[in-house]
Each structure stands twice: as C-alpha cells, then as structure tokens.
Amino acid sequence: MTIIVTGAAGFIGGNFVHHWFERSEEPVVVLDKLTYAGNPATIQSHLDAGRCTLVQGDIGDRALVAGLLAEHRPRAVLHFAAESHVDRSIHGPGEFIQTNMVGTFELLEAVRAYWSALEAEPKAAFRFLHVSTDEVYGSLSETDPAFSETTPYAPNSPYSASKAGSDHLVRAYHHTYGLPTLTTNCSNNYGPYHFPEKLIPLMILNALEGKPLPVYGDGQNIRDWLYVRDHCEAIRQVLAKGRLGETYNVGGKNEIRNLDVVQVICAKLDALRPKADGTSYASQITFVADRPGHDRRYAIDPTKIEAEIGWQPAESFETGIDKTVTWYLENTAWIDSVRTGAYREWVSKNYSARD
Ligand code: NAD
Ligand code: DAU
C-alpha cells in the first residue's frame, strides 16, 4: 500500500515523514508545491532511500492530483499542505484563500472521484485526513475553558479563516458524499525543521546572530505548545483509529506566555552557547508593535483524543525545547538552505527592521 502526503517538504509534514518511516515501510508519495516554506532537504534521506517520492505540484491542480491517485492507488491521503504563517496572511491573504480553501476544494474533488470509483474493500479502507489548527476557534480570555471539538468556529485572521473554510469543506464532503474524512485541530507545534519566520526558530537564530528578539505587544499572549513529533504520532493514531467524519483536538497542555517562551530559549542558549561578552541573550529582547488582530490565548482540551484514541504527548515543554534548541545549534546547513532566495526577499521587504 501507499499513502499520499501533501505539504511534506514543510515543517510538520516533513517531520511526519521521518516519524512514519521509523514505524512503517509503507511508501509515501509527497505532493508539495515547494513554496518558500517547502524544502526538499527536510526529507532528502527518504528520497535518497527510494521509499519516498516527491512530486512538485499544486494541490489545486486537480488533473495532477487525479493522475497521482490513479498511478499510486493510495489507501490514504494526508493533507498538510497550506500557507501557514499568520503574519504573511495579514500582508497578503490571497495565497491563503487560493491554497487553503480553493486548493483544498480541488484536492477534495480529485479524491472524491478516485474514492467513488474504488472497489468495495479499498473503498471502505480509504481515509482522507485533514490537518488543521486550533486557530479556527478564535481567541480565549485567560479564564475561558480550553477549546473542545464543540467550541464554535470564530477565526480572526485571514489564515485561520482560510483554514476554517477548508475544515468546513472537509466536513461537508463527509456529510454530503460520505467521503471517509478525519480532521485534526492542533495547537502550536515546535521542533526541528521549523521555518525561521515562526516564533521559536526565529528567536533562536536571531539570538545567535546578535539581532533583536522582536516580541509582539506586551508578550503576554498565550500559546499551547506541542512538540512536533507528538503531533505526528497523534496523526498516525487518528489515521489508524479515528472515527469517520470526526474531528480531534490535539494539544500538549503546555500553555505558555510568549515572553516566557523567549526567556526560556535565551536561558538555554546562555547555557549551551554563552556569549563572549558574558551578557544574556535576554538583553536582545525588544518589544515591537503588536500583530493586528492578535489572538490573546489558545488552549486545547485533548480529552477526546486521549479517551478515544489513547494518544498522549511524550515530551514536556522542558524536554522538547532542549531538543529543539540543540537541533538548531547542530543543523546549520539546513538553516542556511532555507534562509535564502524567496524567503530572504520577503523578509527584507516586510521585516526590514529585523535584519
Ligand atoms: P509549512 O508552511 O512549514 O509547510 C507547508 C508546506 O505546504 C510547504 O512544504 C509548502 O511548500 C507546501 N504548500 C504550500 N502551498 C501548497 C500548494 N498549493 N500545493 C502543494 N503544496 C503546498 O506549514 P506547517 O507548519 O508544516 O503546517 C502544516 C499543516 O499543519 C498546515 O495545514 C497548518 O495549517 C497545520 N498546522 C500547523 C501548526 C503549526 O504550529 N505549525 C499547528 C496546527 C496545524
Ligand atoms: O495555533 C496553531 C498555529 O500556530 C498554526 O495553525 C500556524 O500555522 C502556526 O504558524 C502557529 O501560529 P502562531 O501565529 O501562533 O505562531 P507564530 O510562531 O507566528 O507566533 C507565535 C506567537 O508569538 C504569537 O502570539 C505571535 C508571537 N510572535 C511571533 C513572531 C513571529 C512574536 O511575538 N514575535 C515574532 O517575531
């Protein structure tokens, strides 16, 4: 059998491929557009080993997807591909609507046609797993209960609205056509291969390069951090055991304020790579203008996935951030490879203050 994974040259999809091949020999076909966020180097070892094939293409290209499905006859399609960065969605929402909503629609149409034509047994076994985010639920106050699967959708950014739209399409394809779908809504991931525009890798690399560490607003916004490999394991288990048409919230019960996250990173770097002048990396923390529409707090109630699927995260924030900081210190070749080209151009246009 084979699975098709969209967006696996990116952060979570790439980690998912590593995680998958530590547990399975089942081949993986990756469909990825290789945008600024897609880096084949992330999965190069599996491409070289011949168990993983990378097809450069757009999920919105229905004919391309139909051709891949006909050629590889997968038992599942796992859908990670997306435009994923909130700040970029504020500067330019168009790509987010195109990929996250229109692209997911085209992908669903190709998958529906393939699935409809399958024989009874492979048809019953087939799964479409949609990887989504807790941001679709909007923002919590400090005293609100955590997001559950029944929390009403209230997306606040163009990114989260586009992901909410894709979630609704997936839901509708199950409800209307009976497509065997599963949806996961996960909190903030961190770990290896995280593109250095997101909070944790940006802070690690800016610190090492002696640049300001830009904390938005008062730094008191809260995110619920999950080590990426724990998310990958959740997805693997939902694929195997999830009930069709259901959604599962995935989170690490690790609610931390942004400023505290940055201070933990600085303390780790102070210990592992002390600055020559003896000062702490924390001296580089700089408060900058807030993100427009900045959600105050996200928190996930993972009761359903724990009770139904039996999933639990393996890493605490303490162990996960250790592994992450160490990875960034040791993998300079990967970091250099993503900090070039389109990414650099975009950063210099939109974030010139940080360079
Ligand atoms: P990422 O930006 O690192 O990777 C996205 C990948 O999708 C890249 O390889 C990119 O080239 C590819 N891609 C983009 N547009 C495409 C298109 N039109 N066709 C084919 N490929 C395309 O994102 P990520 O952080 O790995 O997120 C993966 C998924 O998980 C997304 O759906 C995101 O919404 C969701 N998610 C992310 C987080 C997080 O903390 N990063 C948390 C919850 C959910
Ligand atoms: O909650 C899940 C979501 O987490 C995913 O769906 C998104 O794809 C992913 O990018 C992430 O979104 P966030 O907006 O929470 O992540 P980001 O790393 O961009 O920011 C985390 C927090 O840190 C947020 O409150 C904004 C703040 N921040 C971010 C950056 C890049 C700063 O204070 N300074 C920064 O430079």
XYZ file of C-alpha atoms and ligand atoms in Angstrom:
435
model
C 0.000 0.000 0.000
C 0.950 3.657 -0.311
C -0.047 6.913 1.294
C -0.023 10.345 -0.342
C 1.065 13.217 1.899
C 0.597 16.826 0.773
C 2.956 19.532 2.041
C 5.599 17.145 3.411
C 8.520 19.354 2.362
C 7.293 21.693 5.102
C 7.734 21.621 8.860
C 5.091 19.223 10.209
C 4.692 17.131 7.059
C 8.468 16.653 6.873
C 8.617 15.557 10.500
C 5.669 13.267 9.795
C 7.630 11.517 7.022
C 10.568 10.930 9.415
C 8.200 9.668 12.096
C 6.374 7.422 9.607
C 9.482 5.649 8.350
C 10.628 4.967 11.921
C 7.432 2.892 12.284
C 6.485 1.688 8.804
C 7.900 0.641 5.459
C 4.785 1.722 3.604
C 5.859 4.050 0.758
C 4.996 7.732 0.820
C 4.300 9.948 -2.193
C 4.739 13.619 -1.311
C 2.875 16.296 -3.259
C 4.371 19.706 -2.493
C 4.441 22.973 -4.413
C 7.809 23.842 -2.855
C 6.833 27.355 -1.890
C 9.289 29.385 0.226
C 8.295 27.050 3.121
C 8.939 23.784 1.301
C 12.454 22.431 1.418
C 13.199 19.001 -0.097
C 16.327 18.811 2.113
C 13.993 18.139 5.046
C 13.086 14.709 3.631
C 16.193 14.102 1.491
C 17.285 10.933 3.319
C 13.980 9.224 2.494
C 14.058 10.446 -1.110
C 17.576 9.024 -1.437
C 16.476 5.714 0.102
C 13.804 5.374 -2.602
C 10.862 4.802 -0.217
C 9.597 8.340 -0.622
C 8.792 10.130 -3.910
C 8.488 13.895 -4.173
C 6.205 15.377 -6.818
C 6.434 19.135 -7.144
C 2.933 20.413 -7.779
C -0.075 22.301 -6.510
C -2.894 20.669 -4.541
C -5.164 22.946 -6.600
C -4.156 21.188 -9.835
C -6.995 18.681 -9.975
C -5.702 16.882 -13.063
C -2.262 16.423 -11.491
C -3.772 15.055 -8.280
C -6.094 12.734 -10.251
C -3.080 11.408 -12.146
C -1.166 10.747 -8.906
C -4.127 8.942 -7.361
C -4.590 6.781 -10.480
C -0.879 5.948 -10.593
C -0.253 5.194 -6.902
C -3.671 3.895 -5.740
C -3.138 5.151 -2.139
C -5.071 3.828 0.841
C -4.989 7.299 2.385
C -4.343 10.958 1.587
C -2.939 13.044 4.448
C -3.384 16.744 3.803
C -0.774 19.023 5.436
C -0.175 21.476 2.550
C -1.153 25.031 3.377
C 0.001 28.589 3.597
C 0.679 28.540 7.343
C 2.046 31.863 8.620
C -0.428 34.296 10.226
C 1.765 37.384 9.601
C 2.000 36.602 5.889
C -1.778 36.172 5.732
C -2.157 39.709 7.116
C 0.217 41.149 4.490
C -1.300 39.161 1.614
C -4.363 36.967 2.166
C -4.815 35.957 -1.493
C -2.437 32.980 -1.455
C -4.113 31.706 1.713
C -7.558 31.683 0.119
C -6.127 30.104 -3.027
C -4.199 27.271 -1.379
C -6.072 26.638 1.857
C -9.604 26.953 0.510
C -9.598 26.623 -3.296
C -6.661 24.181 -3.229
C -8.340 22.002 -0.599
C -11.553 22.052 -2.659
C -9.735 20.887 -5.804
C -7.915 18.209 -3.816
C -11.194 17.002 -2.311
C -12.804 16.818 -5.759
C -9.959 14.692 -7.134
C -10.022 12.453 -4.047
C -13.802 12.082 -4.189
C -13.659 10.945 -7.827
C -10.891 8.421 -7.027
C -12.606 7.099 -3.884
C -16.026 6.816 -5.582
C -14.562 4.529 -8.243
C -12.756 2.170 -5.832
C -13.858 -1.453 -5.318
C -15.782 -2.140 -2.090
C -12.823 -3.243 0.069
C -10.307 -0.468 -0.717
C -13.208 1.989 -0.686
C -14.115 1.019 2.881
C -10.463 1.196 3.986
C -9.694 4.579 2.376
C -9.138 7.683 4.544
C -8.712 11.414 3.861
C -7.035 13.034 6.871
C -7.106 16.835 7.026
C -4.507 18.532 9.239
C -5.852 21.735 10.749
C -5.343 24.219 13.539
C -6.786 25.396 16.850
C -6.825 28.948 15.439
C -10.202 28.225 13.790
C -11.790 28.580 17.247
C -10.608 32.182 17.681
C -9.226 33.702 20.861
C -9.729 32.817 24.548
C -9.604 35.086 27.583
C -7.356 33.923 30.439
C -10.363 32.412 32.258
C -12.204 30.758 29.338
C -12.226 26.952 29.192
C -9.885 25.399 26.604
C -11.116 24.703 23.042
C -13.040 21.451 22.661
C -14.319 19.876 19.431
C -17.695 21.568 20.023
C -16.325 25.103 20.500
C -17.936 27.309 17.806
C -15.642 28.434 14.990
C -14.594 32.118 15.250
C -11.449 32.591 13.114
C -9.826 36.020 13.435
C -7.009 36.147 10.846
C -7.112 35.540 7.100
C -5.015 32.402 7.796
C -7.408 30.975 10.366
C -10.441 31.922 8.268
C -8.955 30.080 5.286
C -8.254 27.009 7.458
C -11.795 27.203 8.887
C -13.115 27.239 5.312
C -11.096 24.136 4.478
C -12.357 22.375 7.633
C -15.940 23.129 6.621
C -15.355 21.753 3.117
C -13.926 18.532 4.562
C -16.883 18.251 6.906
C -19.318 18.812 4.015
C -17.615 16.174 1.828
C -18.163 13.623 4.570
C -21.726 14.712 5.312
C -22.845 15.045 1.685
C -20.821 12.450 -0.216
C -19.810 10.078 2.565
C -16.091 10.697 1.903
C -14.230 8.947 4.785
C -12.648 12.006 6.369
C -10.808 12.691 9.625
C -9.799 16.174 10.826
C -7.228 17.100 13.477
C -7.090 20.601 15.004
C -3.739 21.083 16.679
C -2.118 23.772 18.810
C 1.280 25.431 18.161
C 3.982 22.976 17.125
C 7.730 23.415 17.628
C 10.754 21.269 16.870
C 13.262 20.518 14.095
C 12.811 21.856 10.532
C 10.585 24.726 11.702
C 10.858 27.597 9.232
C 12.631 30.544 10.914
C 9.775 33.014 10.483
C 7.826 31.403 13.356
C 8.388 32.478 16.983
C 10.662 29.737 18.344
C 13.147 29.243 15.469
C 13.203 32.985 14.748
C 14.177 33.722 18.341
C 16.887 31.029 18.406
C 18.504 32.239 15.196
C 18.147 35.972 15.864
C 19.692 35.451 19.300
C 22.701 33.623 17.858
C 23.148 36.316 15.202
C 23.056 39.133 17.762
C 19.802 40.548 16.352
C 16.801 41.944 18.266
C 14.307 39.374 19.555
C 11.019 41.015 18.462
C 8.221 40.301 20.967
C 4.827 41.493 19.728
C 2.768 43.766 22.014
C 3.185 43.039 25.732
C 4.435 39.467 25.191
C 1.622 38.117 27.371
C -0.214 36.225 24.600
C -0.513 32.537 25.402
C 0.035 29.590 23.071
C -0.328 25.869 23.885
C 2.957 24.325 22.682
C 3.260 20.749 21.381
C 6.470 19.066 20.261
C 6.046 18.292 16.559
C 6.778 14.555 16.884
C 3.906 14.264 19.376
C 1.623 15.839 16.779
C 2.904 13.370 14.155
C 2.116 10.443 16.452
C -1.382 11.827 17.054
C -1.970 11.978 13.299
C -0.679 8.416 12.820
C -3.023 7.143 15.520
C -6.053 9.113 14.292
C -5.440 7.697 10.813
C -5.487 4.173 12.253
C -8.242 4.512 14.846
C -10.240 7.701 14.230
C -13.987 7.561 13.691
C -15.038 8.685 10.228
C -16.266 12.254 9.918
C -14.922 13.149 13.373
C -12.590 15.944 14.405
C -9.919 15.551 17.099
C -8.254 18.380 19.022
C -4.546 17.819 19.626
C -2.617 19.771 22.267
C 0.168 19.467 24.792
C -1.407 21.098 27.874
C 1.561 23.471 27.730
C 0.140 26.973 27.924
C 2.993 29.467 27.993
C 3.211 33.242 27.541
C 5.285 34.370 24.553
C 7.720 36.358 26.716
C 8.306 33.276 28.886
C 8.978 31.157 25.781
C 11.597 33.683 24.623
C 13.183 33.810 28.072
C 13.423 30.002 28.242
C 15.153 29.990 24.838
C 17.595 32.678 25.987
C 18.406 30.729 29.160
C 19.059 27.535 27.136
C 21.346 29.423 24.772
C 23.134 31.123 27.679
C 23.944 27.635 28.996
C 24.787 25.946 25.675
C 26.447 28.802 23.741
C 27.420 31.573 26.226
C 28.012 34.995 24.691
C 31.613 36.146 24.622
C 30.784 39.386 26.479
C 29.110 37.448 29.317
C 25.672 39.071 28.841
C 22.466 37.047 28.483
C 20.705 36.653 25.142
C 17.676 38.065 27.001
C 19.269 41.516 26.647
C 18.322 41.309 22.929
C 14.553 41.128 23.716
C 12.789 44.064 22.035
C 9.091 44.831 22.329
C 7.645 45.727 18.903
C 4.233 46.726 17.518
C 1.551 44.117 18.068
C 0.236 41.820 15.320
C -3.082 43.248 14.045
C -5.973 41.215 15.452
C -3.525 39.231 17.616
C -5.351 36.328 19.333
C -4.717 36.520 23.086
C -4.797 32.887 24.120
C -5.127 29.423 22.603
C -5.601 26.296 24.713
C -6.630 22.790 23.697
C -8.723 20.346 25.660
C -7.386 16.980 24.384
C -9.880 14.825 26.342
C -11.434 13.299 23.195
C -8.216 12.141 21.545
C -6.884 10.855 24.874
C -10.062 8.907 25.688
C -10.983 7.620 22.214
C -7.605 7.147 20.567
C -5.378 6.676 23.617
C -2.892 9.353 22.473
C -0.750 11.281 24.973
C 2.209 13.591 24.277
C 5.624 12.141 25.166
C 7.531 15.430 25.540
C 7.163 18.154 28.147
C 7.999 21.702 27.025
C 11.218 21.387 29.022
C 12.453 18.302 27.119
C 11.059 19.417 23.768
C 12.662 22.862 23.863
C 16.012 21.279 24.835
C 15.870 19.040 21.771
C 14.790 21.952 19.589
C 17.500 24.411 20.640
C 20.133 21.681 20.296
C 18.838 20.785 16.815
C 19.150 24.401 15.653
C 22.678 24.620 17.018
C 23.679 21.458 15.165
C 21.925 21.821 11.801
C 23.396 24.942 10.275
C 23.350 23.518 6.719
C 19.557 23.121 6.784
C 19.159 26.592 8.277
C 21.327 28.185 5.581
C 19.373 26.353 2.892
C 16.041 27.870 3.949
C 17.368 31.322 4.684
C 17.961 32.114 1.023
C 16.007 33.105 -2.083
C 12.346 33.981 -1.855
C 12.377 33.894 1.944
C 15.154 36.453 2.185
C 13.462 38.739 -0.337
C 10.165 38.607 1.541
C 11.779 39.204 4.891
C 13.715 42.227 3.661
C 10.517 43.744 2.189
C 8.289 43.121 5.199
C 10.568 42.815 8.192
C 13.470 45.051 7.340
C 13.660 46.180 10.985
C 14.836 42.724 11.999
C 17.702 42.348 9.527
P 4.725 24.894 6.484
O 4.420 26.259 5.982
O 6.004 24.637 7.174
O 4.649 23.852 5.268
C 3.633 23.909 4.308
C 4.048 23.052 3.124
O 2.974 23.084 2.151
C 5.297 23.561 2.411
O 6.160 22.485 2.108
C 4.751 24.191 1.126
O 5.667 24.138 0.040
C 3.518 23.338 0.867
N 2.496 24.027 0.065
C 2.044 25.286 0.220
N 1.111 25.556 -0.713
C 0.967 24.437 -1.470
C 0.146 24.088 -2.564
N -0.712 24.963 -3.106
N 0.253 22.838 -3.085
C 1.134 21.946 -2.552
N 1.949 22.227 -1.528
C 1.860 23.463 -0.977
O 3.481 24.502 7.399
P 3.425 23.577 8.691
O 3.697 24.409 9.871
O 4.204 22.351 8.419
O 1.863 23.229 8.713
C 1.372 22.053 8.069
C -0.127 21.981 8.291
O -0.406 21.919 9.690
C -0.886 23.203 7.771
O -2.100 22.760 7.218
C -1.134 24.040 9.017
O -2.295 24.813 8.872
C -1.307 22.958 10.053
N -0.948 23.317 11.445
C 0.253 23.894 11.729
C 0.597 24.142 13.058
C 1.932 24.746 13.436
O 2.138 25.088 14.611
N 2.874 24.884 12.516
C -0.301 23.825 14.086
C -1.541 23.252 13.738
C -1.834 22.987 12.417
O -2.026 27.517 16.853
C -1.595 26.829 15.729
C -0.917 27.793 14.775
O 0.341 28.109 15.348
C -0.751 27.230 13.370
O -2.011 26.997 12.806
C 0.053 28.196 12.492
O 0.284 27.615 11.219
C 1.385 28.457 13.177
O 2.148 29.397 12.429
C 1.160 28.990 14.599
O 0.554 30.303 14.569
P 1.009 31.459 15.579
O 0.615 32.766 14.996
O 0.560 31.161 16.947
O 2.612 31.221 15.518
P 3.835 32.253 15.417
O 5.077 31.453 15.617
O 3.757 33.119 14.211
O 3.618 33.170 16.692
C 3.530 32.606 17.990
C 3.255 33.747 18.965
O 4.413 34.575 19.040
C 2.128 34.659 18.536
O 1.414 35.083 19.679
C 2.824 35.835 17.882
C 4.139 35.920 18.640
N 5.309 36.387 17.861
C 5.574 35.794 16.688
C 6.657 36.187 15.932
C 6.951 35.553 14.594
C 6.133 37.386 18.394
O 5.894 37.898 19.496
N 7.215 37.750 17.658
C 7.515 37.226 16.440
O 8.516 37.644 15.808
